[in-house]
Short mmCIF file of N, CA and C in Angstrom, two decimals:
data_model
loop_
_atom_site.label_atom_id
_atom_site.label_comp_id
_atom_site.label_asym_id
_atom_site.label_seq_id
_atom_site.Cartn_x
_atom_site.Cartn_y
_atom_site.Cartn_z
N ARG P 1 34.44 80.27 27.13
CA ARG P 1 34.35 79.50 28.33
C ARG P 1 32.91 79.12 28.62
N ASN P 2 31.98 80.02 28.44
CA ASN P 2 30.57 79.72 28.63
C ASN P 2 30.14 78.57 27.71
N LEU P 3 30.70 78.61 26.58
CA LEU P 3 30.35 77.57 25.61
C LEU P 3 30.84 76.22 26.10
N GLU P 4 32.01 76.19 26.68
CA GLU P 4 32.54 74.93 27.21
C GLU P 4 31.70 74.46 28.38
N GLN P 5 31.27 75.35 29.24
CA GLN P 5 30.43 75.00 30.39
C GLN P 5 29.08 74.46 29.91
N ALA P 6 28.50 75.09 28.93
CA ALA P 6 27.21 74.66 28.40
C ALA P 6 27.35 73.27 27.76
N HIS P 7 28.45 73.09 27.10
CA HIS P 7 28.69 71.79 26.47
C HIS P 7 28.88 70.71 27.53
N GLY P 8 29.61 70.97 28.60
CA GLY P 8 29.83 70.02 29.70
C GLY P 8 28.51 69.71 30.40
N THR P 9 27.67 70.72 30.62
CA THR P 9 26.38 70.52 31.26
C THR P 9 25.49 69.65 30.38
N LEU P 10 25.50 69.89 29.11
CA LEU P 10 24.70 69.09 28.17
C LEU P 10 25.17 67.63 28.17
N LEU P 11 26.45 67.43 28.22
CA LEU P 11 27.00 66.07 28.26
C LEU P 11 26.58 65.37 29.54
N ASN P 12 26.59 66.06 30.68
CA ASN P 12 26.15 65.48 31.96
C ASN P 12 24.67 65.11 31.91
N LEU P 13 23.87 65.98 31.33
CA LEU P 13 22.44 65.70 31.22
C LEU P 13 22.17 64.46 30.34
N GLN P 14 22.90 64.34 29.26
CA GLN P 14 22.73 63.19 28.37
C GLN P 14 23.14 61.90 29.09
N GLN P 15 24.21 61.95 29.85
CA GLN P 15 24.65 60.76 30.59
C GLN P 15 23.62 60.38 31.66
N THR P 16 23.06 61.39 32.32
CA THR P 16 22.04 61.15 33.35
C THR P 16 20.80 60.52 32.71
N ARG P 17 20.40 61.08 31.59
CA ARG P 17 19.24 60.54 30.89
C ARG P 17 19.49 59.09 30.46
N LEU P 18 20.66 58.79 29.95
CA LEU P 18 21.01 57.43 29.54
C LEU P 18 21.01 56.49 30.75
N ALA P 19 21.49 56.94 31.89
CA ALA P 19 21.51 56.13 33.11
C ALA P 19 20.09 55.83 33.57
N VAL P 20 19.19 56.83 33.49
CA VAL P 20 17.79 56.63 33.89
C VAL P 20 17.12 55.62 32.94
N GLU P 21 17.34 55.75 31.64
CA GLU P 21 16.75 54.81 30.67
C GLU P 21 17.27 53.40 30.89
N THR P 22 18.53 53.27 31.19
CA THR P 22 19.13 51.95 31.46
C THR P 22 18.51 51.36 32.72
N ALA P 23 18.34 52.16 33.74
CA ALA P 23 17.74 51.69 34.99
C ALA P 23 16.29 51.26 34.76
N GLN P 24 15.56 52.03 33.96
CA GLN P 24 14.17 51.66 33.65
C GLN P 24 14.13 50.34 32.88
N SER P 25 15.02 50.20 31.97
CA SER P 25 15.09 48.98 31.17
C SER P 25 15.42 47.79 32.06
N GLN P 26 16.33 47.95 32.99
CA GLN P 26 16.70 46.86 33.89
C GLN P 26 15.53 46.50 34.81
N VAL P 27 14.79 47.49 35.29
CA VAL P 27 13.62 47.23 36.12
C VAL P 27 12.58 46.45 35.32
N HIS P 28 12.37 46.83 34.07
CA HIS P 28 11.41 46.14 33.21
C HIS P 28 11.83 44.69 32.97
N VAL P 29 13.11 44.48 32.67
CA VAL P 29 13.62 43.12 32.44
C VAL P 29 13.47 42.30 33.72
N THR P 30 13.76 42.88 34.86
CA THR P 30 13.64 42.17 36.13
C THR P 30 12.18 41.80 36.39
N ARG P 31 11.27 42.70 36.10
CA ARG P 31 9.85 42.43 36.28
C ARG P 31 9.39 41.30 35.35
N VAL P 32 9.81 41.32 34.09
CA VAL P 32 9.44 40.28 33.13
C VAL P 32 10.01 38.93 33.57
N LEU P 33 11.26 38.91 34.01
CA LEU P 33 11.86 37.65 34.49
C LEU P 33 11.09 37.11 35.69
N SER P 34 10.68 37.97 36.59
CA SER P 34 9.93 37.56 37.77
C SER P 34 8.57 36.98 37.35
N GLU P 35 7.89 37.63 36.42
CA GLU P 35 6.60 37.13 35.94
C GLU P 35 6.76 35.80 35.22
N THR P 36 7.83 35.66 34.44
CA THR P 36 8.10 34.41 33.73
C THR P 36 8.35 33.28 34.71
N ALA P 37 9.14 33.55 35.73
CA ALA P 37 9.41 32.53 36.75
C ALA P 37 8.13 32.10 37.44
N THR P 38 7.26 33.04 37.76
CA THR P 38 5.98 32.73 38.40
C THR P 38 5.11 31.89 37.48
N ALA P 39 5.05 32.25 36.20
CA ALA P 39 4.25 31.49 35.23
C ALA P 39 4.78 30.07 35.08
N LEU P 40 6.10 29.90 35.01
CA LEU P 40 6.70 28.57 34.90
C LEU P 40 6.42 27.73 36.15
N GLN P 41 6.47 28.36 37.29
CA GLN P 41 6.16 27.64 38.53
C GLN P 41 4.71 27.16 38.53
N GLN P 42 3.81 27.99 38.05
CA GLN P 42 2.41 27.59 37.98
C GLN P 42 2.22 26.43 37.00
N LEU P 43 2.91 26.49 35.86
CA LEU P 43 2.80 25.41 34.88
C LEU P 43 3.40 24.11 35.42
N ASN P 44 4.47 24.21 36.15
CA ASN P 44 5.10 23.00 36.68
C ASN P 44 4.27 22.35 37.78
N THR P 45 3.38 23.10 38.39
CA THR P 45 2.54 22.54 39.44
C THR P 45 1.31 21.84 38.88
N THR P 46 1.16 21.80 37.54
CA THR P 46 0.00 21.13 36.93
C THR P 46 0.15 19.61 36.98
N GLY P 47 1.28 19.09 37.36
CA GLY P 47 1.47 17.65 37.50
C GLY P 47 2.11 16.98 36.31
N VAL P 48 2.52 17.69 35.31
CA VAL P 48 3.18 17.10 34.16
C VAL P 48 4.63 16.81 34.54
N THR P 49 4.99 15.52 34.42
CA THR P 49 6.35 15.13 34.79
C THR P 49 7.14 14.76 33.55
N VAL P 50 8.43 14.62 33.74
CA VAL P 50 9.30 14.23 32.65
C VAL P 50 8.93 12.83 32.16
N GLU P 51 8.54 11.95 33.07
CA GLU P 51 8.14 10.60 32.69
C GLU P 51 6.90 10.61 31.81
N GLN P 52 5.96 11.50 32.14
CA GLN P 52 4.75 11.61 31.32
C GLN P 52 5.08 12.11 29.92
N ILE P 53 5.99 13.03 29.85
CA ILE P 53 6.41 13.55 28.54
C ILE P 53 7.09 12.43 27.74
N ASP P 54 7.96 11.64 28.39
CA ASP P 54 8.61 10.52 27.71
C ASP P 54 7.59 9.49 27.24
N ASP P 55 6.61 9.19 28.09
CA ASP P 55 5.55 8.25 27.69
C ASP P 55 4.76 8.78 26.49
N LEU P 56 4.47 10.05 26.52
CA LEU P 56 3.75 10.67 25.42
C LEU P 56 4.55 10.59 24.11
N LYS P 57 5.84 10.83 24.20
CA LYS P 57 6.71 10.73 23.02
C LYS P 57 6.76 9.29 22.51
N ASP P 58 6.81 8.31 23.42
CA ASP P 58 6.81 6.90 23.02
C ASP P 58 5.50 6.53 22.33
N ASP P 59 4.38 7.00 22.89
CA ASP P 59 3.07 6.72 22.28
C ASP P 59 3.00 7.31 20.87
N MET P 60 3.49 8.51 20.72
CA MET P 60 3.49 9.16 19.40
C MET P 60 4.35 8.37 18.42
N ALA P 61 5.50 7.87 18.87
CA ALA P 61 6.39 7.09 18.00
C ALA P 61 5.71 5.79 17.58
N GLU P 62 4.99 5.12 18.50
CA GLU P 62 4.28 3.89 18.16
C GLU P 62 3.18 4.15 17.13
N GLU P 63 2.44 5.23 17.32
CA GLU P 63 1.39 5.56 16.37
C GLU P 63 1.97 5.88 14.99
N TYR P 64 3.10 6.55 14.98
CA TYR P 64 3.74 6.85 13.71
C TYR P 64 4.18 5.56 13.02
N GLU P 65 4.75 4.62 13.77
CA GLU P 65 5.16 3.34 13.20
C GLU P 65 3.96 2.60 12.63
N HIS P 66 2.84 2.64 13.35
CA HIS P 66 1.62 1.99 12.87
C HIS P 66 1.16 2.62 11.55
N LEU P 67 1.15 3.94 11.49
CA LEU P 67 0.78 4.62 10.25
C LEU P 67 1.75 4.30 9.12
N GLN P 68 3.03 4.20 9.44
CA GLN P 68 4.03 3.88 8.43
C GLN P 68 3.82 2.46 7.90
N THR P 69 3.46 1.52 8.78
CA THR P 69 3.19 0.15 8.37
C THR P 69 2.01 0.11 7.41
N ILE P 70 0.96 0.84 7.74
CA ILE P 70 -0.21 0.91 6.86
C ILE P 70 0.18 1.52 5.52
N HIS P 71 0.94 2.60 5.56
CA HIS P 71 1.38 3.25 4.32
C HIS P 71 2.21 2.29 3.46
N ASP P 72 3.15 1.59 4.09
CA ASP P 72 3.99 0.63 3.36
C ASP P 72 3.15 -0.47 2.75
N SER P 73 2.17 -0.94 3.49
CA SER P 73 1.30 -2.01 2.99
C SER P 73 0.50 -1.55 1.77
N LEU P 74 0.04 -0.32 1.82
CA LEU P 74 -0.75 0.20 0.71
C LEU P 74 0.10 0.49 -0.52
N THR P 75 1.36 0.81 -0.33
CA THR P 75 2.21 1.18 -1.46
C THR P 75 3.00 0.01 -2.03
N GLN P 76 2.94 -1.16 -1.40
CA GLN P 76 3.65 -2.33 -1.92
C GLN P 76 2.94 -2.85 -3.15
N PRO P 77 3.69 -3.30 -4.16
CA PRO P 77 3.04 -3.87 -5.33
C PRO P 77 2.40 -5.21 -4.96
N ASN P 78 1.38 -5.59 -5.70
CA ASN P 78 0.67 -6.84 -5.44
C ASN P 78 1.50 -7.99 -5.97
N ASN P 79 2.13 -8.75 -5.07
CA ASN P 79 2.98 -9.88 -5.48
C ASN P 79 2.15 -11.05 -5.97
N GLY P 80 0.89 -11.14 -5.60
CA GLY P 80 0.04 -12.24 -6.04
C GLY P 80 -0.28 -12.14 -7.52
N ALA P 81 -0.18 -10.96 -8.12
CA ALA P 81 -0.48 -10.79 -9.54
C ALA P 81 0.50 -11.58 -10.40
N ALA P 82 1.76 -11.64 -10.00
CA ALA P 82 2.75 -12.39 -10.77
C ALA P 82 2.42 -13.88 -10.74
N ASP P 83 1.98 -14.38 -9.58
CA ASP P 83 1.60 -15.79 -9.47
C ASP P 83 0.40 -16.07 -10.35
N ASP P 84 -0.60 -15.18 -10.35
CA ASP P 84 -1.78 -15.37 -11.18
C ASP P 84 -1.41 -15.36 -12.66
N GLU P 85 -0.51 -14.48 -13.03
CA GLU P 85 -0.11 -14.40 -14.43
C GLU P 85 0.61 -15.66 -14.87
N SER P 86 1.49 -16.20 -14.00
CA SER P 86 2.20 -17.42 -14.38
C SER P 86 1.23 -18.59 -14.50
N LEU P 87 0.22 -18.65 -13.63
CA LEU P 87 -0.79 -19.70 -13.71
C LEU P 87 -1.57 -19.58 -15.02
N LEU P 88 -1.93 -18.36 -15.39
CA LEU P 88 -2.66 -18.14 -16.65
C LEU P 88 -1.81 -18.52 -17.85
N LEU P 89 -0.53 -18.20 -17.80
CA LEU P 89 0.35 -18.56 -18.91
C LEU P 89 0.47 -20.08 -19.03
N LYS P 90 0.56 -20.79 -17.90
CA LYS P 90 0.63 -22.26 -17.93
C LYS P 90 -0.65 -22.84 -18.53
N GLU P 91 -1.78 -22.28 -18.13
CA GLU P 91 -3.05 -22.75 -18.66
C GLU P 91 -3.15 -22.50 -20.16
N LEU P 92 -2.70 -21.33 -20.59
CA LEU P 92 -2.71 -21.00 -22.01
C LEU P 92 -1.82 -21.95 -22.79
N GLU P 93 -0.64 -22.21 -22.25
CA GLU P 93 0.29 -23.12 -22.91
C GLU P 93 -0.30 -24.52 -23.03
N ALA P 94 -0.94 -24.99 -21.96
CA ALA P 94 -1.58 -26.32 -21.99
C ALA P 94 -2.69 -26.35 -23.03
N MET P 95 -3.46 -25.28 -23.11
CA MET P 95 -4.54 -25.23 -24.09
C MET P 95 -3.99 -25.22 -25.52
N MET P 96 -2.90 -24.51 -25.73
CA MET P 96 -2.29 -24.47 -27.07
C MET P 96 -1.74 -25.83 -27.46
N ILE P 97 -1.12 -26.53 -26.50
CA ILE P 97 -0.61 -27.88 -26.78
C ILE P 97 -1.77 -28.81 -27.08
N GLN P 98 -2.84 -28.68 -26.31
CA GLN P 98 -4.01 -29.52 -26.53
C GLN P 98 -4.60 -29.25 -27.91
N ASP P 99 -4.67 -27.99 -28.30
CA ASP P 99 -5.20 -27.65 -29.63
C ASP P 99 -4.30 -28.21 -30.72
N ASP P 100 -2.98 -28.14 -30.54
CA ASP P 100 -2.06 -28.69 -31.54
C ASP P 100 -2.21 -30.20 -31.66
N ASP P 101 -2.37 -30.88 -30.50
CA ASP P 101 -2.57 -32.33 -30.52
C ASP P 101 -3.87 -32.68 -31.20
N ALA P 102 -4.90 -31.90 -30.92
CA ALA P 102 -6.21 -32.17 -31.51
C ALA P 102 -6.19 -31.94 -33.02
N ALA P 103 -5.44 -30.97 -33.48
CA ALA P 103 -5.36 -30.70 -34.92
C ALA P 103 -4.67 -31.82 -35.67
N ALA P 104 -3.76 -32.52 -35.00
CA ALA P 104 -3.03 -33.61 -35.63
C ALA P 104 -3.89 -34.85 -35.78
N ASP P 105 -4.86 -35.05 -34.96
CA ASP P 105 -5.74 -36.23 -35.02
C ASP P 105 -6.84 -36.01 -36.05
N ASP P 106 -7.53 -37.11 -36.40
CA ASP P 106 -8.67 -36.98 -37.31
C ASP P 106 -9.87 -36.44 -36.56
N ASP P 107 -10.99 -36.18 -37.23
CA ASP P 107 -12.14 -35.53 -36.63
C ASP P 107 -12.71 -36.31 -35.46
N ASP P 108 -12.88 -37.63 -35.57
CA ASP P 108 -13.43 -38.43 -34.47
C ASP P 108 -12.51 -38.41 -33.28
N ASN P 109 -11.24 -38.60 -33.55
CA ASN P 109 -10.24 -38.60 -32.47
C ASN P 109 -10.14 -37.21 -31.87
N LYS P 110 -10.30 -36.20 -32.69
CA LYS P 110 -10.21 -34.82 -32.23
C LYS P 110 -11.25 -34.51 -31.17
N GLU P 111 -12.50 -34.96 -31.40
CA GLU P 111 -13.56 -34.70 -30.43
C GLU P 111 -13.29 -35.40 -29.12
N SER P 112 -12.86 -36.64 -29.17
CA SER P 112 -12.63 -37.36 -27.91
C SER P 112 -11.42 -36.80 -27.17
N THR P 113 -10.40 -36.36 -27.89
CA THR P 113 -9.22 -35.79 -27.24
C THR P 113 -9.55 -34.45 -26.61
N SER P 114 -10.33 -33.61 -27.29
CA SER P 114 -10.62 -32.29 -26.75
C SER P 114 -11.49 -32.35 -25.52
N LEU P 115 -12.22 -33.45 -25.32
CA LEU P 115 -13.05 -33.59 -24.14
C LEU P 115 -12.33 -34.29 -23.00
N ALA P 116 -11.15 -34.81 -23.27
CA ALA P 116 -10.40 -35.48 -22.21
C ALA P 116 -9.91 -34.44 -21.22
N PRO P 117 -10.13 -34.69 -19.91
CA PRO P 117 -9.70 -33.69 -18.91
C PRO P 117 -8.19 -33.62 -18.79
N THR P 118 -7.70 -32.40 -18.65
CA THR P 118 -6.27 -32.15 -18.44
C THR P 118 -6.15 -31.28 -17.20
N THR P 119 -5.19 -31.61 -16.35
CA THR P 119 -5.00 -30.83 -15.13
C THR P 119 -3.72 -30.01 -15.28
N VAL P 120 -3.86 -28.67 -15.11
CA VAL P 120 -2.72 -27.77 -15.20
C VAL P 120 -2.82 -26.77 -14.06
N GLY P 121 -1.77 -26.72 -13.23
CA GLY P 121 -1.68 -25.69 -12.18
C GLY P 121 -2.91 -25.56 -11.31
N GLY P 122 -3.50 -26.65 -10.87
CA GLY P 122 -4.63 -26.56 -9.96
C GLY P 122 -5.95 -26.30 -10.65
N ALA P 123 -6.02 -26.51 -12.00
CA ALA P 123 -7.27 -26.31 -12.72
C ALA P 123 -7.44 -27.45 -13.70
N SER P 124 -8.69 -27.78 -14.00
CA SER P 124 -9.00 -28.83 -14.96
C SER P 124 -9.42 -28.17 -16.25
N ILE P 125 -8.83 -28.64 -17.37
CA ILE P 125 -9.18 -28.08 -18.67
C ILE P 125 -9.86 -29.17 -19.45
N ILE P 126 -11.14 -28.97 -19.78
CA ILE P 126 -11.90 -29.97 -20.52
C ILE P 126 -12.58 -29.25 -21.67
N GLY P 127 -12.27 -29.68 -22.87
CA GLY P 127 -12.88 -29.08 -24.05
C GLY P 127 -12.58 -27.60 -24.16
N GLY P 128 -11.39 -27.17 -23.68
CA GLY P 128 -11.01 -25.78 -23.75
C GLY P 128 -11.62 -24.92 -22.64
N VAL P 129 -12.36 -25.54 -21.72
CA VAL P 129 -12.98 -24.81 -20.61
C VAL P 129 -12.14 -25.06 -19.36
N VAL P 130 -11.72 -23.99 -18.70
CA VAL P 130 -10.90 -24.10 -17.49
C VAL P 130 -11.82 -24.11 -16.28
N LEU P 131 -11.70 -25.17 -15.48
CA LEU P 131 -12.50 -25.30 -14.26
C LEU P 131 -11.57 -25.44 -13.09
N PRO P 132 -11.72 -24.60 -12.06
CA PRO P 132 -10.85 -24.75 -10.88
C PRO P 132 -11.19 -26.03 -10.15
N LEU P 133 -10.13 -26.72 -9.68
CA LEU P 133 -10.35 -27.98 -8.97
C LEU P 133 -10.59 -27.75 -7.50
N SER P 134 -9.86 -26.83 -6.92
CA SER P 134 -9.96 -26.65 -5.48
C SER P 134 -9.63 -25.21 -5.15
N SER P 135 -10.25 -24.70 -4.11
CA SER P 135 -9.97 -23.33 -3.69
C SER P 135 -8.74 -23.28 -2.81
N SER P 136 -8.28 -24.41 -2.31
CA SER P 136 -7.10 -24.42 -1.45
C SER P 136 -5.85 -24.66 -2.28
N ASN P 137 -4.69 -24.54 -1.69
CA ASN P 137 -3.43 -24.74 -2.39
C ASN P 137 -3.05 -26.21 -2.43
N GLU P 138 -3.81 -27.08 -1.78
CA GLU P 138 -3.50 -28.50 -1.75
C GLU P 138 -4.03 -29.16 -3.00
N HIS P 139 -3.62 -30.44 -3.21
CA HIS P 139 -4.13 -31.20 -4.34
C HIS P 139 -5.61 -31.51 -4.11
N PRO P 140 -6.39 -31.58 -5.15
CA PRO P 140 -7.81 -31.83 -4.97
C PRO P 140 -8.06 -33.26 -4.48
N SER P 141 -9.12 -33.42 -3.74
CA SER P 141 -9.49 -34.74 -3.27
C SER P 141 -10.14 -35.50 -4.43
N ALA P 142 -10.30 -36.80 -4.24
CA ALA P 142 -10.92 -37.63 -5.27
C ALA P 142 -12.35 -37.16 -5.54
N GLU P 143 -13.05 -36.76 -4.49
CA GLU P 143 -14.41 -36.27 -4.64
C GLU P 143 -14.45 -34.98 -5.46
N GLU P 144 -13.49 -34.07 -5.19
CA GLU P 144 -13.44 -32.83 -5.96
C GLU P 144 -13.14 -33.12 -7.42
N GLU P 145 -12.26 -34.08 -7.69
CA GLU P 145 -11.94 -34.43 -9.07
C GLU P 145 -13.17 -35.00 -9.77
N ARG P 146 -13.92 -35.87 -9.08
CA ARG P 146 -15.14 -36.44 -9.67
C ARG P 146 -16.15 -35.34 -9.97
N GLN P 147 -16.34 -34.42 -9.01
CA GLN P 147 -17.29 -33.33 -9.22
C GLN P 147 -16.86 -32.45 -10.38
N SER P 148 -15.57 -32.16 -10.45
CA SER P 148 -15.06 -31.31 -11.52
C SER P 148 -15.24 -31.99 -12.86
N ALA P 149 -14.91 -33.28 -12.93
CA ALA P 149 -15.05 -34.02 -14.19
C ALA P 149 -16.51 -34.11 -14.59
N SER P 150 -17.39 -34.33 -13.61
CA SER P 150 -18.82 -34.43 -13.89
C SER P 150 -19.35 -33.10 -14.42
N THR P 151 -18.97 -32.02 -13.77
CA THR P 151 -19.40 -30.68 -14.20
C THR P 151 -18.88 -30.37 -15.59
N ALA P 152 -17.61 -30.69 -15.83
CA ALA P 152 -17.02 -30.41 -17.13
C ALA P 152 -17.66 -31.24 -18.22
N THR P 153 -17.94 -32.51 -17.93
CA THR P 153 -18.55 -33.39 -18.94
C THR P 153 -19.95 -32.91 -19.28
N SER P 154 -20.72 -32.54 -18.25
CA SER P 154 -22.08 -32.06 -18.54
C SER P 154 -22.03 -30.75 -19.32
N PHE P 155 -21.09 -29.90 -19.00
CA PHE P 155 -20.94 -28.65 -19.72
C PHE P 155 -20.52 -28.92 -21.16
N ALA P 156 -19.56 -29.83 -21.32
CA ALA P 156 -19.07 -30.16 -22.66
C ALA P 156 -20.18 -30.77 -23.50
N ASN P 157 -21.03 -31.59 -22.89
CA ASN P 157 -22.14 -32.19 -23.63
C ASN P 157 -23.13 -31.14 -24.10
N GLU P 158 -23.29 -30.06 -23.32
CA GLU P 158 -24.18 -28.99 -23.72
C GLU P 158 -23.58 -28.14 -24.82
N VAL P 159 -22.26 -27.95 -24.76
CA VAL P 159 -21.59 -27.05 -25.69
C VAL P 159 -21.18 -27.75 -26.97
N VAL P 160 -20.62 -28.97 -26.85
CA VAL P 160 -20.10 -29.68 -28.02
C VAL P 160 -21.24 -30.48 -28.64
N PRO P 161 -21.48 -30.33 -29.93
CA PRO P 161 -22.58 -31.06 -30.57
C PRO P 161 -22.24 -32.54 -30.69
N THR P 162 -23.26 -33.35 -30.79
CA THR P 162 -23.06 -34.78 -30.98
C THR P 162 -22.57 -35.01 -32.40
N PRO P 163 -21.89 -36.17 -32.65
CA PRO P 163 -21.34 -36.41 -34.00
C PRO P 163 -22.39 -36.41 -35.10
N ASP P 164 -23.64 -36.78 -34.82
CA ASP P 164 -24.65 -36.82 -35.87
C ASP P 164 -25.29 -35.46 -36.11
N ALA P 165 -25.00 -34.46 -35.29
CA ALA P 165 -25.57 -33.12 -35.48
C ALA P 165 -24.83 -32.42 -36.59
N ASP P 166 -25.52 -31.45 -37.20
CA ASP P 166 -24.91 -30.69 -38.27
C ASP P 166 -23.92 -29.70 -37.67
N VAL P 167 -22.67 -29.94 -37.93
CA VAL P 167 -21.63 -29.10 -37.36
C VAL P 167 -21.14 -28.15 -38.44
N GLY P 168 -21.33 -26.89 -38.21
CA GLY P 168 -20.86 -25.89 -39.15
C GLY P 168 -19.43 -25.49 -38.80
N THR P 169 -18.95 -24.48 -39.44
CA THR P 169 -17.62 -23.98 -39.13
C THR P 169 -17.67 -23.26 -37.79
N PRO P 170 -16.77 -23.64 -36.88
CA PRO P 170 -16.81 -22.96 -35.57
C PRO P 170 -16.44 -21.49 -35.71
N PRO P 171 -16.96 -20.67 -34.84
CA PRO P 171 -16.62 -19.24 -34.91
C PRO P 171 -15.14 -19.05 -34.61
N PRO P 172 -14.53 -18.04 -35.24
CA PRO P 172 -13.10 -17.81 -34.97
C PRO P 172 -12.90 -17.40 -33.51
N GLN P 173 -11.83 -17.94 -32.93
CA GLN P 173 -11.53 -17.60 -31.54
C GLN P 173 -10.43 -16.56 -31.51
N GLU P 174 -10.55 -15.66 -30.54
CA GLU P 174 -9.55 -14.62 -30.38
C GLU P 174 -8.27 -15.22 -29.83
N GLU P 175 -7.16 -14.85 -30.40
CA GLU P 175 -5.89 -15.36 -29.91
C GLU P 175 -5.43 -14.48 -28.75
N ILE P 176 -5.03 -15.12 -27.67
CA ILE P 176 -4.56 -14.38 -26.49
C ILE P 176 -3.05 -14.39 -26.52
N LYS P 177 -2.47 -13.20 -26.47
CA LYS P 177 -1.02 -13.08 -26.46
C LYS P 177 -0.55 -12.90 -25.02
N PRO P 178 0.47 -13.66 -24.60
CA PRO P 178 0.91 -13.60 -23.21
C PRO P 178 1.44 -12.25 -22.76
N ASP P 179 1.97 -11.43 -23.67
CA ASP P 179 2.57 -10.18 -23.26
C ASP P 179 1.57 -9.03 -23.20
N GLU P 180 0.31 -9.27 -23.57
CA GLU P 180 -0.71 -8.21 -23.51
C GLU P 180 -1.42 -8.26 -22.17
N PRO P 181 -1.70 -7.12 -21.56
CA PRO P 181 -2.47 -7.13 -20.31
C PRO P 181 -3.90 -7.57 -20.56
N LEU P 182 -4.49 -8.24 -19.58
CA LEU P 182 -5.87 -8.75 -19.74
C LEU P 182 -6.88 -7.68 -19.54
#
């Protein structure tokens, strides 16, 4: 019987101790909640409103879009390179046709034909020399054509020997293949 009484007393003490610990824990939680509420009230009195937060989020979204636009612009392939390549291919083709025509003529005719100006894709080709006609996308003016022809003729006169000069074998020219990168 003493053993049962001692066991009952021990059980009561354990329950009392558990109740005290629970009460202490509840007091601590209540104190923390009170401190948290006070801290939140202080933060809310700083003047930050929901509208300000929304404006801030909108500003951040605009800045992100701006950065994305810059990123997209930097990562886009250069579309102008294809246009430049097609212009170069047209010029090469015109030069090859001109060389074929010149080879078919006799020597006197060959010199006069090779110096005749040819216009291909916004450039003048005279004696195998490509001269741009205009920096704009429009057709060149008559004055620009005269200047280009004058420049090309003076250049050709410096480069191409006169018929009475001793003309040796011209140096071999490198063949440009359209599928090779420049």
